[in-house]
PDB file of C-alpha atoms in Angstrom:
ATOM      1  CA  UNK A   1      60.629 155.860  92.735  1.00 55.00           C
ATOM      2  CA  UNK A   2      63.147 156.591  89.798  1.00 58.00           C
ATOM      3  CA  UNK A   3      66.158 155.600  91.696  1.00 50.00           C
ATOM      4  CA  UNK A   4      64.596 152.610  93.114  1.00 51.00           C
ATOM      5  CA  UNK A   5      63.891 151.430  89.247  1.00 52.00           C
ATOM      6  CA  UNK A   6      67.436 152.286  88.354  1.00 44.00           C
ATOM      7  CA  UNK A   7      68.836 150.546  91.292  1.00 40.00           C
ATOM      8  CA  UNK A   8      67.021 147.290  90.097  1.00 48.00           C
ATOM      9  CA  UNK A   9      67.956 147.349  86.758  1.00 48.00           C
ATOM     10  CA  UNK A  10      71.873 148.208  87.650  1.00 42.00           C
ATOM     11  CA  UNK A  11      71.336 145.234  90.134  1.00 46.00           C
ATOM     12  CA  UNK A  12      69.949 143.184  87.247  1.00 46.00           C
ATOM     13  CA  UNK A  13      72.524 143.860  85.036  1.00 43.00           C
ATOM     14  CA  UNK A  14      75.261 142.998  87.557  1.00 41.00           C
ATOM     15  CA  UNK A  15      73.762 139.836  88.541  1.00 44.00           C
ATOM     16  CA  UNK A  16      73.777 138.706  84.817  1.00 44.00           C
ATOM     17  CA  UNK A  17      77.465 139.356  84.640  1.00 43.00           C
ATOM     18  CA  UNK A  18      78.284 137.411  87.953  1.00 39.00           C
ATOM     19  CA  UNK A  19      76.209 134.472  86.491  1.00 38.00           C
ATOM     20  CA  UNK A  20      77.925 134.687  83.365  1.00 39.00           C
ATOM     21  CA  UNK A  21      81.231 134.565  85.419  1.00 40.00           C
ATOM     22  CA  UNK A  22      79.932 131.501  87.361  1.00 37.00           C
ATOM     23  CA  UNK A  23      79.269 129.618  84.518  1.00 37.00           C
ATOM     24  CA  UNK A  24      82.868 130.564  82.922  1.00 38.00           C
ATOM     25  CA  UNK A  25      84.654 129.219  85.948  1.00 37.00           C
ATOM     26  CA  UNK A  26      82.399 125.977  85.801  1.00 37.00           C
ATOM     27  CA  UNK A  27      83.476 125.734  82.190  1.00 38.00           C
ATOM     28  CA  UNK A  28      87.384 126.123  83.086  1.00 42.00           C
ATOM     29  CA  UNK A  29      87.076 123.222  85.828  1.00 45.00           C
ATOM     30  CA  UNK A  30      85.634 121.019  83.234  1.00 53.00           C
ATOM     31  CA  UNK A  31      88.358 121.749  80.758  1.00 61.00           C
ATOM     32  CA  UNK A  32      91.196 120.703  83.293  1.00 67.00           C
ATOM     33  CA  UNK A  33      93.553 118.467  81.120  1.00 81.00           C
ATOM     34  CA  UNK A  34      94.503 115.377  82.773  1.00 83.00           C
ATOM     35  CA  UNK A  35      97.987 113.607  82.157  1.00 87.00           C
ATOM     36  CA  UNK A  36      97.686 110.380  80.266  1.00 92.00           C
ATOM     37  CA  UNK A  37      97.227 107.388  82.323  1.00 92.00           C
ATOM     38  CA  UNK A  38      99.500 105.177  80.301  1.00 93.00           C
ATOM     39  CA  UNK A  39     102.325 107.649  80.593  1.00 93.00           C
ATOM     40  CA  UNK A  40     102.117 108.688  84.074  1.00 91.00           C
ATOM     41  CA  UNK A  41     103.810 106.807  87.246  1.00 90.00           C
ATOM     42  CA  UNK A  42     102.635 104.686  89.070  1.00 93.00           C
ATOM     43  CA  UNK A  43      99.965 103.936  86.790  1.00 95.00           C
ATOM     44  CA  UNK A  44     102.068 103.357  83.643  1.00 95.00           C
ATOM     45  CA  UNK A  45     104.097 100.646  85.484  1.00 95.00           C
ATOM     46  CA  UNK A  46     101.055  99.064  87.067  1.00 96.00           C
ATOM     47  CA  UNK A  47      99.820  95.630  86.407  1.00 97.00           C
ATOM     48  CA  UNK A  48      97.498  95.610  89.569  1.00 98.00           C
ATOM     49  CA  UNK A  49      95.766  98.323  91.955  1.00 98.00           C
ATOM     50  CA  UNK A  50      94.745  97.158  95.519  1.00 98.00           C
ATOM     51  CA  UNK A  51      93.011  99.224  98.066  1.00 98.00           C
ATOM     52  CA  UNK A  52      93.544  97.999 101.742  1.00 98.00           C
ATOM     53  CA  UNK A  53      91.690  99.068 104.740  1.00 98.00           C
ATOM     54  CA  UNK A  54      93.185  98.121 108.345  1.00 96.00           C
ATOM     55  CA  UNK A  55      93.163  99.039 111.871  1.00 93.00           C
ATOM     56  CA  UNK A  56      94.892 102.300 112.803  1.00 93.00           C
ATOM     57  CA  UNK A  57      98.391 101.620 112.092  1.00 91.00           C
ATOM     58  CA  UNK A  58      99.743 103.405 114.795  1.00 88.00           C
ATOM     59  CA  UNK A  59      97.910 101.421 117.293  1.00 89.00           C
ATOM     60  CA  UNK A  60      99.775  98.029 116.241  1.00 88.00           C
ATOM     61  CA  UNK A  61     102.664  98.981 114.087  1.00 87.00           C
ATOM     62  CA  UNK A  62     104.924 100.201 116.959  1.00 79.00           C
ATOM     63  CA  UNK A  63     108.269  99.839 114.563  1.00 77.00           C
ATOM     64  CA  UNK A  64     106.871 102.377 111.933  1.00 72.00           C
ATOM     65  CA  UNK A  65     104.705 104.479 114.161  1.00 67.00           C
ATOM     66  CA  UNK A  66     104.056 107.816 112.394  1.00 62.00           C
ATOM     67  CA  UNK A  67     106.156 107.110 109.712  1.00 67.00           C
ATOM     68  CA  UNK A  68     105.456 106.956 105.925  1.00 67.00           C
ATOM     69  CA  UNK A  69     107.864 104.316 105.100  1.00 79.00           C
ATOM     70  CA  UNK A  70     105.407 101.081 104.712  1.00 87.00           C
ATOM     71  CA  UNK A  71     107.081  99.602 101.646  1.00 89.00           C
ATOM     72  CA  UNK A  72     110.810  98.287 101.432  1.00 86.00           C
ATOM     73  CA  UNK A  73     112.387  95.742  98.809  1.00 90.00           C
ATOM     74  CA  UNK A  74     108.956  96.141  96.822  1.00 92.00           C
ATOM     75  CA  UNK A  75     106.934  94.772  99.658  1.00 91.00           C
ATOM     76  CA  UNK A  76     104.686  95.797 102.642  1.00 91.00           C
ATOM     77  CA  UNK A  77     106.606  96.476 105.658  1.00 87.00           C
ATOM     78  CA  UNK A  78     103.840  96.083 108.114  1.00 89.00           C
ATOM     79  CA  UNK A  79     102.103  92.903 109.528  1.00 89.00           C
ATOM     80  CA  UNK A  80      99.209  92.137 106.849  1.00 91.00           C
ATOM     81  CA  UNK A  81      97.084  90.305 109.509  1.00 93.00           C
ATOM     82  CA  UNK A  82      95.807  93.689 110.616  1.00 94.00           C
ATOM     83  CA  UNK A  83      94.388  94.408 107.107  1.00 96.00           C
ATOM     84  CA  UNK A  84      90.569  94.153 107.189  1.00 97.00           C
ATOM     85  CA  UNK A  85      89.678  94.246 103.556  1.00 98.00           C
ATOM     86  CA  UNK A  86      91.599  94.063 100.238  1.00 97.00           C
ATOM     87  CA  UNK A  87      90.266  95.049  97.147  1.00 98.00           C
ATOM     88  CA  UNK A  88      91.760  94.843  93.521  1.00 98.00           C
ATOM     89  CA  UNK A  89      90.552  97.625  91.385  1.00 98.00           C
ATOM     90  CA  UNK A  90      88.896  96.962  87.897  1.00 98.00           C
ATOM     91  CA  UNK A  91      89.403  99.057  84.874  1.00 97.00           C
ATOM     92  CA  UNK A  92      86.612 101.539  85.723  1.00 98.00           C
ATOM     93  CA  UNK A  93      87.617 101.909  89.283  1.00 98.00           C
ATOM     94  CA  UNK A  94      91.400 102.473  87.988  1.00 97.00           C
ATOM     95  CA  UNK A  95      90.198 105.229  85.864  1.00 96.00           C
ATOM     96  CA  UNK A  96      88.256 106.645  88.864  1.00 96.00           C
ATOM     97  CA  UNK A  97      91.123 106.581  91.105  1.00 96.00           C
ATOM     98  CA  UNK A  98      93.619 108.157  88.356  1.00 95.00           C
ATOM     99  CA  UNK A  99      91.044 111.362  88.197  1.00 93.00           C
ATOM    100  CA  UNK A 100      90.943 111.327  91.891  1.00 92.00           C
ATOM    101  CA  UNK A 101      94.778 111.765  92.101  1.00 88.00           C
ATOM    102  CA  UNK A 102      95.009 114.277  89.217  1.00 85.00           C
ATOM    103  CA  UNK A 103      91.855 116.279  89.352  1.00 80.00           C
ATOM    104  CA  UNK A 104      92.736 119.565  91.189  1.00 73.00           C
ATOM    105  CA  UNK A 105      90.603 120.179  94.329  1.00 70.00           C
ATOM    106  CA  UNK A 106      90.435 123.102  96.635  1.00 66.00           C
ATOM    107  CA  UNK A 107      92.830 123.125  99.478  1.00 63.00           C
ATOM    108  CA  UNK A 108      91.060 121.584 102.540  1.00 61.00           C
ATOM    109  CA  UNK A 109      92.031 121.815 106.170  1.00 62.00           C
ATOM    110  CA  UNK A 110      93.582 118.974 107.946  1.00 62.00           C
ATOM    111  CA  UNK A 111      94.281 117.800 111.481  1.00 68.00           C
ATOM    112  CA  UNK A 112      97.642 116.541 112.885  1.00 73.00           C
ATOM    113  CA  UNK A 113      96.622 113.109 113.922  1.00 82.00           C
ATOM    114  CA  UNK A 114      97.637 110.991 110.883  1.00 84.00           C
ATOM    115  CA  UNK A 115      96.191 107.686 111.947  1.00 89.00           C
ATOM    116  CA  UNK A 116      96.486 105.909 108.788  1.00 91.00           C
ATOM    117  CA  UNK A 117      93.757 103.146 108.057  1.00 94.00           C
ATOM    118  CA  UNK A 118      93.809 102.892 104.307  1.00 96.00           C
ATOM    119  CA  UNK A 119      96.152 102.581 101.418  1.00 95.00           C
ATOM    120  CA  UNK A 120      96.333 102.499  97.808  1.00 96.00           C
ATOM    121  CA  UNK A 121      99.024  99.733  96.587  1.00 96.00           C
ATOM    122  CA  UNK A 122     100.400  99.755  93.049  1.00 96.00           C
ATOM    123  CA  UNK A 123     101.990  96.420  91.958  1.00 97.00           C
ATOM    124  CA  UNK A 124     104.049  95.843  88.600  1.00 97.00           C
ATOM    125  CA  UNK A 125     103.806  92.748  86.367  1.00 96.00           C
ATOM    126  CA  UNK A 126     106.173  90.857  88.978  1.00 96.00           C
ATOM    127  CA  UNK A 127     103.796  91.222  91.610  1.00 96.00           C
ATOM    128  CA  UNK A 128     106.168  93.850  93.373  1.00 96.00           C
ATOM    129  CA  UNK A 129     105.115  96.872  95.046  1.00 96.00           C
ATOM    130  CA  UNK A 130     106.143  99.962  93.136  1.00 94.00           C
ATOM    131  CA  UNK A 131     104.323 102.648  95.056  1.00 93.00           C
ATOM    132  CA  UNK A 132     102.157 102.907  98.012  1.00 93.00           C
ATOM    133  CA  UNK A 133      99.943 105.941  99.286  1.00 92.00           C
ATOM    134  CA  UNK A 134      98.805 105.550 102.669  1.00 91.00           C
ATOM    135  CA  UNK A 135      95.650 107.676 103.919  1.00 91.00           C
ATOM    136  CA  UNK A 136      94.237 109.049 107.006  1.00 91.00           C
ATOM    137  CA  UNK A 137      90.744 110.163 106.034  1.00 91.00           C
ATOM    138  CA  UNK A 138      90.154 111.478 109.658  1.00 88.00           C
ATOM    139  CA  UNK A 139      92.881 114.301 109.259  1.00 86.00           C
ATOM    140  CA  UNK A 140      92.623 114.302 105.443  1.00 85.00           C
ATOM    141  CA  UNK A 141      96.217 113.665 104.921  1.00 84.00           C
ATOM    142  CA  UNK A 142      98.187 111.035 102.704  1.00 85.00           C
ATOM    143  CA  UNK A 143     101.611 110.227 102.484  1.00 85.00           C
ATOM    144  CA  UNK A 144     103.661 108.704  99.554  1.00 86.00           C
ATOM    145  CA  UNK A 145     105.811 105.661 100.120  1.00 82.00           C
ATOM    146  CA  UNK A 146     108.477 107.189  97.903  1.00 74.00           C
ATOM    147  CA  UNK A 147     109.152 110.699  96.150  1.00 62.00           C
ATOM    148  CA  UNK A 148     108.858 109.122  92.458  1.00 59.00           C
ATOM    149  CA  UNK A 149     105.203 110.507  92.348  1.00 59.00           C
ATOM    150  CA  UNK A 150     105.606 113.926  91.079  1.00 52.00           C
ATOM    151  CA  UNK A 151     101.931 114.778  91.351  1.00 52.00           C
ATOM    152  CA  UNK A 152     100.447 115.459  94.817  1.00 51.00           C
ATOM    153  CA  UNK A 153      97.071 115.577  95.791  1.00 53.00           C
ATOM    154  CA  UNK A 154      95.341 118.722  97.301  1.00 51.00           C
ATOM    155  CA  UNK A 155      92.830 116.712  99.425  1.00 68.00           C
ATOM    156  CA  UNK A 156      92.575 112.910  99.925  1.00 85.00           C
ATOM    157  CA  UNK A 157      89.006 113.273 100.180  1.00 84.00           C
ATOM    158  CA  UNK A 158      88.818 112.594  96.419  1.00 89.00           C
ATOM    159  CA  UNK A 159      89.705 109.265  97.080  1.00 94.00           C
ATOM    160  CA  UNK A 160      86.797 108.688  99.593  1.00 94.00           C
ATOM    161  CA  UNK A 161      84.317 107.844  96.705  1.00 96.00           C
ATOM    162  CA  UNK A 162      86.860 105.509  95.179  1.00 97.00           C
ATOM    163  CA  UNK A 163      87.179 103.244  98.349  1.00 97.00           C
ATOM    164  CA  UNK A 164      83.485 103.246  98.850  1.00 97.00           C
ATOM    165  CA  UNK A 165      82.707 102.282  95.180  1.00 97.00           C
ATOM    166  CA  UNK A 166      85.280  99.401  95.526  1.00 98.00           C
ATOM    167  CA  UNK A 167      83.249  98.183  98.428  1.00 97.00           C
ATOM    168  CA  UNK A 168      85.663  99.231 101.506  1.00 97.00           C
ATOM    169  CA  UNK A 169      83.657  99.600 104.575  1.00 96.00           C
ATOM    170  CA  UNK A 170      86.074  99.890 107.271  1.00 93.00           C
ATOM    171  CA  UNK A 171      86.583 103.660 107.735  1.00 87.00           C
TER     172      UNK A 171
END
C-alpha cells in the first residue's frame, strides 16, 4: 500500500513537470519572430498577389512538363486558358499568406507525383511577374520560379487554408 501511494505521488509530480514542459513548448512556438513583410522578397516588391488554380499542368503543358520554370521574361510561360480560378489577394489574405510562408511547421511526408494545380503569383507595380510558387497539394511539394526567395517552406500544407479562404474551390 505504501509503495502504491509513493508511486502515485511520483507519477503526479512527473506529470506536473511534463505539462509545464508542454506549456513552455507552446509558448516557444508562439514566440516565433517573423521577418518584416515590407522588407522581405517577394512581398516587399509586390503590388499584387494572385492565387491560381488550374488543371494538372503536366497533362496539358507538354513543353514544361515536370519543370519548375513557369515564368520567363516576367510572364507566365504556360497557356492561361487552362486556369480555372484567379483570385487577387486583399490585405488580410496577403498577411495570411506571408505567415503561411514564414511560420515554421513540422516536416511532412511528401509523395513524388508533383502534379501542380495551384500557384501563387507575385506582380510588381508594372504588372510584371517577379516571383511564382507552384504547388501540388497532392504530394505536398512546392517549387519556386527562381532562387531569389531565401526562405523555404517546410510544408505547403500551410498554404491550403489561404487558398480556401480566398475562395479557391478547385483542388
